[in-house]
Short mmCIF file of C-alpha atoms in Angstrom, two decimals:
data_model
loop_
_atom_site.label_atom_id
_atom_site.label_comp_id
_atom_site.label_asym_id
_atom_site.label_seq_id
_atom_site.Cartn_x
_atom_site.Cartn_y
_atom_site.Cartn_z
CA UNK A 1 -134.37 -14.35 0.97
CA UNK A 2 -137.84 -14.13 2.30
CA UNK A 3 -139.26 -10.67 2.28
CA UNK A 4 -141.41 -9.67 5.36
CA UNK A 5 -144.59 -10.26 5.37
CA UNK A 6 -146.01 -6.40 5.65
CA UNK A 7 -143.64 -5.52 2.49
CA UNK A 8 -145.22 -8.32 0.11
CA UNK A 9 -148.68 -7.26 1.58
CA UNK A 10 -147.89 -3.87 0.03
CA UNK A 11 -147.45 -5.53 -3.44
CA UNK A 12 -150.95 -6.31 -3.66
CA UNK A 13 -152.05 -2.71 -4.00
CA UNK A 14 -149.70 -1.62 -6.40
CA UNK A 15 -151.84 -3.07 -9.33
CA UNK A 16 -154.98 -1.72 -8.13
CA UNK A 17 -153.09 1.97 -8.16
CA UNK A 18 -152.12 1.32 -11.40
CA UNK A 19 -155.11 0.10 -13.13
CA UNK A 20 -157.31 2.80 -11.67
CA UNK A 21 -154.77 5.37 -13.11
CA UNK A 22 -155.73 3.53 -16.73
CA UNK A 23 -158.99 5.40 -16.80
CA UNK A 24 -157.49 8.91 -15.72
CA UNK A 25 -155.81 9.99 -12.13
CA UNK A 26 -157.76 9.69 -8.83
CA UNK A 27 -156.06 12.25 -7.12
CA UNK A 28 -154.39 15.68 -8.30
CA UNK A 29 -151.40 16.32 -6.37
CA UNK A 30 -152.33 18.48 -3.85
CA UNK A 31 -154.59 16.21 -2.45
CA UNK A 32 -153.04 13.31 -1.88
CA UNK A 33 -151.92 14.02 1.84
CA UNK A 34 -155.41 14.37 2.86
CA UNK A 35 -156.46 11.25 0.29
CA UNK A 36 -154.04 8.73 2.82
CA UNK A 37 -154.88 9.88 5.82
CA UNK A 38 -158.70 9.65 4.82
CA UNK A 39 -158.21 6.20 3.50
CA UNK A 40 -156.29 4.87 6.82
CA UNK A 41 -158.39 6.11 9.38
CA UNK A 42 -161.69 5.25 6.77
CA UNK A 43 -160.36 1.75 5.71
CA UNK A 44 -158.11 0.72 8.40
CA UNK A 45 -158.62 3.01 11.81
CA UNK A 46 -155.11 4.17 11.89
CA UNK A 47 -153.93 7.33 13.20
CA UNK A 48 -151.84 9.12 10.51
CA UNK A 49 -151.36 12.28 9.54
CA UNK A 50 -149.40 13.28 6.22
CA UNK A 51 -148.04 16.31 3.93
CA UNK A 52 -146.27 16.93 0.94
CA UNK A 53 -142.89 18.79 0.56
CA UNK A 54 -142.04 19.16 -3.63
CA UNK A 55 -142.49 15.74 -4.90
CA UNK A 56 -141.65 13.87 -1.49
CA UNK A 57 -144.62 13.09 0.56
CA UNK A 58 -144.51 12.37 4.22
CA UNK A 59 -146.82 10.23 6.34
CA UNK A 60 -146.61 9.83 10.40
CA UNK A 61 -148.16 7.18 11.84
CA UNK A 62 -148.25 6.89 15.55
CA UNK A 63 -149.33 3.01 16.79
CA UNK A 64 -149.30 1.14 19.53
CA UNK A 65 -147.80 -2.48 19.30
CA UNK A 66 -145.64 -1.56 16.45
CA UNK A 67 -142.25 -1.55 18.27
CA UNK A 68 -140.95 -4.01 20.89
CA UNK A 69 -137.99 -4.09 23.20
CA UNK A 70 -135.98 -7.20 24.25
CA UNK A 71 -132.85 -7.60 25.42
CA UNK A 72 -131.75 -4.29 25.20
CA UNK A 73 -132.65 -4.12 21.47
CA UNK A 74 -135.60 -2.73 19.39
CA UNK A 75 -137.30 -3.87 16.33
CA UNK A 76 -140.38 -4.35 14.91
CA UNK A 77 -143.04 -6.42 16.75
CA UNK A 78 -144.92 -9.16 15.20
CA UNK A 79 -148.15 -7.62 15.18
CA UNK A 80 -146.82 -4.62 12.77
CA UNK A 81 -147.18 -6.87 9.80
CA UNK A 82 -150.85 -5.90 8.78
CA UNK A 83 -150.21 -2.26 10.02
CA UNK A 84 -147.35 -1.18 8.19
CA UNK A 85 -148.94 -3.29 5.38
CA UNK A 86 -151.75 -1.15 5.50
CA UNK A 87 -150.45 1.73 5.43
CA UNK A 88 -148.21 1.39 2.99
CA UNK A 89 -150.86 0.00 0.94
CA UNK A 90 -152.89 3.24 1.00
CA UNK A 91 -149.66 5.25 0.19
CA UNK A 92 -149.27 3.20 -2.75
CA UNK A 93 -152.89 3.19 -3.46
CA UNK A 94 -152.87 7.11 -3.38
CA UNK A 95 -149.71 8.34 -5.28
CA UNK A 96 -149.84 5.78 -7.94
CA UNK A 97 -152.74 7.23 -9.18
CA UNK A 98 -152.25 10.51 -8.29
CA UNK A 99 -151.55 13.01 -11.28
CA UNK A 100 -147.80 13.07 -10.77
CA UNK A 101 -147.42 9.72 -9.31
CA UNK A 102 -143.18 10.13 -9.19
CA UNK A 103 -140.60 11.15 -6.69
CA UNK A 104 -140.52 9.30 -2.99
CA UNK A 105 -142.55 8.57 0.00
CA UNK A 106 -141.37 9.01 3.62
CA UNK A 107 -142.96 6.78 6.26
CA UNK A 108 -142.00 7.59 9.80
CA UNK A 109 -143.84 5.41 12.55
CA UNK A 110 -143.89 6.07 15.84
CA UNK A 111 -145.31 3.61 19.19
CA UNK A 112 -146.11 5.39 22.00
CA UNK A 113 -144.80 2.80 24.16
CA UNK A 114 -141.49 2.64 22.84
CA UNK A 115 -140.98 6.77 23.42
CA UNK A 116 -137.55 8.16 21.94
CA UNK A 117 -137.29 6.32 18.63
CA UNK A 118 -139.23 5.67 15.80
CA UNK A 119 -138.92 3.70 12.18
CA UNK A 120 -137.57 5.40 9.07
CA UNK A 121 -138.84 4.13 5.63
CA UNK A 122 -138.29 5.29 2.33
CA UNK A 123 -139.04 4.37 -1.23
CA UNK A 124 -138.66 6.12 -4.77
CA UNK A 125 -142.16 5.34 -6.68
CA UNK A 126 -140.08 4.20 -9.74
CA UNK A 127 -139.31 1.68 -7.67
CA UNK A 128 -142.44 0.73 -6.70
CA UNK A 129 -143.38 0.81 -10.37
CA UNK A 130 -140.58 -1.40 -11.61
CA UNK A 131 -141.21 -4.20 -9.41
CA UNK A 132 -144.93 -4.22 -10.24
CA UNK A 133 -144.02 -4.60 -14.00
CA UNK A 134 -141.43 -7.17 -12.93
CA UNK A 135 -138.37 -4.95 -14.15
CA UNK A 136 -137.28 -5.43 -10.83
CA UNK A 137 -137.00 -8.80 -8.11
CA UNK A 138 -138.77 -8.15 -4.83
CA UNK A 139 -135.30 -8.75 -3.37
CA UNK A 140 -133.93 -5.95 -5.13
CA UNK A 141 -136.82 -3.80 -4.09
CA UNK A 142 -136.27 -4.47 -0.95
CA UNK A 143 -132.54 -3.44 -0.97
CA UNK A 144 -133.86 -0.37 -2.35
CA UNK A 145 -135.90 0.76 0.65
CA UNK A 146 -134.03 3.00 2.99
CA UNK A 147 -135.35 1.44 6.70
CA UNK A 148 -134.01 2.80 9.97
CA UNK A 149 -134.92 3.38 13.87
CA UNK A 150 -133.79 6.54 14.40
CA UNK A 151 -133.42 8.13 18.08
CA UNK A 152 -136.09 11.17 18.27
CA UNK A 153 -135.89 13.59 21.85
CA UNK A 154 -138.66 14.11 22.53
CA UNK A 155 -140.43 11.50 21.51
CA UNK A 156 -142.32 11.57 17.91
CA UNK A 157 -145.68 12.45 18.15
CA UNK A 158 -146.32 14.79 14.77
CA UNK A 159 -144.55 15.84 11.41
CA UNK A 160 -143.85 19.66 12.81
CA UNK A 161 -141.52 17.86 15.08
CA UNK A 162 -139.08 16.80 11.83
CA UNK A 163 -137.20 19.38 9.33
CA UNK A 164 -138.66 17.71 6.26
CA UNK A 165 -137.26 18.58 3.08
CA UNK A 166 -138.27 17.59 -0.59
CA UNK A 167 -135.70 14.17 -1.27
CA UNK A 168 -133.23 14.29 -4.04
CA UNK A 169 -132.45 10.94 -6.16
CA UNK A 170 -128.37 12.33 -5.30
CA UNK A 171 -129.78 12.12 -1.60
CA UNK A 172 -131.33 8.92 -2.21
CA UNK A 173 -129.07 6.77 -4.03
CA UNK A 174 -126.43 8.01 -1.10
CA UNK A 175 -128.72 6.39 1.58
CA UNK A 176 -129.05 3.36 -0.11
CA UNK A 177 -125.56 2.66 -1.30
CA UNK A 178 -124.53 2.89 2.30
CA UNK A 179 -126.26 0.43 3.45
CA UNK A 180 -125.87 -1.76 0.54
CA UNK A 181 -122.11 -1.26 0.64
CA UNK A 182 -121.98 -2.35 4.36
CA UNK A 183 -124.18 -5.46 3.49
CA UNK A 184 -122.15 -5.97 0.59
CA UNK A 185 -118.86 -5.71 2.45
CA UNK A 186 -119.60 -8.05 5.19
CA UNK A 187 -121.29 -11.11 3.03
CA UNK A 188 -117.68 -10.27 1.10
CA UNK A 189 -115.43 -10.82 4.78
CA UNK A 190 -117.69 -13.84 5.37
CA UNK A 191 -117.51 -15.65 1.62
CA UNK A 192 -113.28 -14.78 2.10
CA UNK A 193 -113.20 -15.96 5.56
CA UNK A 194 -112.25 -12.66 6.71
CA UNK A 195 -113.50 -13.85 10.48
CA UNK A 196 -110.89 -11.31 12.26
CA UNK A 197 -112.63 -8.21 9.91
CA UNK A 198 -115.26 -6.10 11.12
CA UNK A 199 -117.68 -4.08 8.85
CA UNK A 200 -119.60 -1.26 10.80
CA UNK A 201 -122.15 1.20 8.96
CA UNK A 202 -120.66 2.95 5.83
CA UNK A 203 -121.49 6.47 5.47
CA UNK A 204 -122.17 8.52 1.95
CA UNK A 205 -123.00 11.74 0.52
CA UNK A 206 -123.22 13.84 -2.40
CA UNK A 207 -121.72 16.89 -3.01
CA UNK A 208 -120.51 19.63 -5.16
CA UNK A 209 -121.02 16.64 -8.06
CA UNK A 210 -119.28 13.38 -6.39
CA UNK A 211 -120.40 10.77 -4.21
CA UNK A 212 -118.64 10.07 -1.53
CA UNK A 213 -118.15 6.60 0.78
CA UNK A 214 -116.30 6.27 4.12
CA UNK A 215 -115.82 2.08 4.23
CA UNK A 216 -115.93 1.01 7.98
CA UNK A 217 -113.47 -2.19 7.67
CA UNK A 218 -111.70 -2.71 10.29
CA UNK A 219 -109.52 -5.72 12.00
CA UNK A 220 -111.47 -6.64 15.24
CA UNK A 221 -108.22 -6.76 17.12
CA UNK A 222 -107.09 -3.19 16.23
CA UNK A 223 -104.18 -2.59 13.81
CA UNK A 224 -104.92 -1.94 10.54
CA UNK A 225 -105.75 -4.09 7.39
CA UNK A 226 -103.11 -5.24 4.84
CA UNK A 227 -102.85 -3.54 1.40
CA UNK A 228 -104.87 -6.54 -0.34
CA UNK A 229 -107.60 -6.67 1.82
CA UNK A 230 -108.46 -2.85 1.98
CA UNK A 231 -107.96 -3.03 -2.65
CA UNK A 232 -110.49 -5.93 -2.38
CA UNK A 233 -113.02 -3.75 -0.27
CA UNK A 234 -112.51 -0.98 -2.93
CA UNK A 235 -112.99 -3.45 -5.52
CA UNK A 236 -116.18 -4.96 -3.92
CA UNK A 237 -117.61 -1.04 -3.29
CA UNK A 238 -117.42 0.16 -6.95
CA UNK A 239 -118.17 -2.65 -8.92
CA UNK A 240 -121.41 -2.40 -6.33
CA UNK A 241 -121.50 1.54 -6.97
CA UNK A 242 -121.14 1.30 -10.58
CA UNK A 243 -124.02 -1.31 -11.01
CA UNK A 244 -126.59 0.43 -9.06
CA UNK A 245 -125.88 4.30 -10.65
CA UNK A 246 -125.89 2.57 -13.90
CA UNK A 247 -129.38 0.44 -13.13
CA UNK A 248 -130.63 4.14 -12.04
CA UNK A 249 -129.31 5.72 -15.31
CA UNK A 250 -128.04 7.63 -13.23
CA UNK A 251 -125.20 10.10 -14.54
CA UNK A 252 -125.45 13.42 -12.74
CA UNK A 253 -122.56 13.25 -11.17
CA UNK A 254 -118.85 13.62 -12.32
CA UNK A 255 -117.02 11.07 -9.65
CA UNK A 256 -117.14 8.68 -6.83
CA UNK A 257 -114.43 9.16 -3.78
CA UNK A 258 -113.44 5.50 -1.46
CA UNK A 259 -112.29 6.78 1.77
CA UNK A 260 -110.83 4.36 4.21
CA UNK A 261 -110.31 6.00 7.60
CA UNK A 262 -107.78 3.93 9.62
CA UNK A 263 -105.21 3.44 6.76
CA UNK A 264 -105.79 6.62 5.13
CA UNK A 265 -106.28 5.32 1.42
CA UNK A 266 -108.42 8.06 -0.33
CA UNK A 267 -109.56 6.31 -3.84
CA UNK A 268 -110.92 9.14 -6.70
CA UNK A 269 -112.69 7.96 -9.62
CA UNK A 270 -114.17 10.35 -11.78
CA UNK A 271 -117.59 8.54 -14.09
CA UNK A 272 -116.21 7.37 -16.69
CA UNK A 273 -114.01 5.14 -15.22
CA UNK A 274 -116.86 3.18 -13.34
CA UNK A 275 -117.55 1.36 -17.12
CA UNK A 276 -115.13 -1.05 -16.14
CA UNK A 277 -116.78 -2.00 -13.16
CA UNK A 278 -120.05 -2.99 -14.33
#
């Protein structure tokens, strides 16, 4: 898999954060909103405008040229590779060697002439640590990032437009496993020559102590699956759940729930369990 080109321009700044934090921090906490937004408009002319909430920090930046439309679809425009790569290189630049250089980053841009949506990205700096030190592939970094368009009325033109709140690793690891189970599921219908199976967006949460996943496989025809298929898509979804909490060390949590809406199978398994799976 090749990784766009603005996320492996990103990498390049990662060492740089990290070897200026050798001799001490750059940045306290407090300032590292005002730090990024300095260095973009200073280093790169971008309009961005940032704050911190806890130990997420959240960065707007409004561009032209970023998004383009065609037929009927949006995505990312060609000429977004050295902006987003700039930006995200003075993120990385900043909190990695900031005093507290841990919890996430939340990058919302925004092109004024693509009004009602913008681009969602976020990243836990753990991450962004472990693929510097090679703990991590950039492959798997990449299928850590959380990256959406999401619809915005009226159009996104500053932070005090969004309800930001400080991200949990719970809230996190939720928005990720989604969209790794639906990825997951559908190269699974493809490698089984499921043709006739459709896999939409999977939805997660935590709460109250379990994770849970509604798995949107469906036939394409209507009807409903057979008993085999919908116990491989469980199958598939844990053993994929079970890696990635236990790559997190992540154990906060006392069960996972498998909810399959048109047949009604409801699957419970409480943490200790998952061994098995990975």
């Amino acid at each position: 898999m090749r990784l766009p080109r603005w996320i492996r321009v990103a990498f390049g700044s990662i060492g740089l954060s990290l070897l200026v934090g050798c001799g001490g921090p750059s940045y306290r906490m407090e300032q590292t909103p005002e730090a990024i937004q300095q260095i973009c408009t200073k280093d790169y002319r971008l309009q961005v405008s940032a704050k911190r909430i806890g130990q997420t920090v959240a960065v707007h930046l409004q561009h032209g040229g970023v998004l383009e439309q065609q037929d009927g679809q949006i995505r990312l425009a060609a000429s977004a590779n050295e902006v987003l790569g700039n930006a995200i290189e003075a993120i990385h630049r900043v909190l990695l060697s900031s005093d507290n250089p841990n919890g996430f980053y939340l990058l919302l841009v925004s092109d004024p002439s693509i009004p009602g949506i913008y681009l969602m990205m976020v990243r836990y700096l753990d991450d962004v640590k472990r693929v510097h030190t090679s703990s991590i592939t950039p492959t798997e970094f990449f299928s850590r990032t959380i990256l959406q368009l999401q619809p915005a009325n009226p159009s996104l033109t500053s932070l005090n437009q969004i309800a930001l709140h400080d991200i949990t690793l719970e809230q996190f690891l939720s928005w990720q496993l989604s969209k790794r189970l639906q990825d997951r599921l559908t190269e699974h219908t493809q490698r089984e020559g499921l043709s006739q199976v459709s896999v939409g967006p999977c939805v997660g949460e935590f709460k109250n102590g379990e994770f849970a996943f509604t798995l949107n496989v469906v036939p394409e025809t209507g009807g409903t699956l057979p008993p085999e298929v919908v116990d491989q898509v469980f199958q598939e979804a844990t053993t994929l759940i079970a890696k990635v909490l236990s790559d997190y060390r992540f154990n906060q949590f006392q069960a996972i729930r498998l909810i399959h809406p048109t047949t009604g199978r409801n699957l419970l398994l409480p943490k200790q369990q998952l061994d098995i799976f990975r």
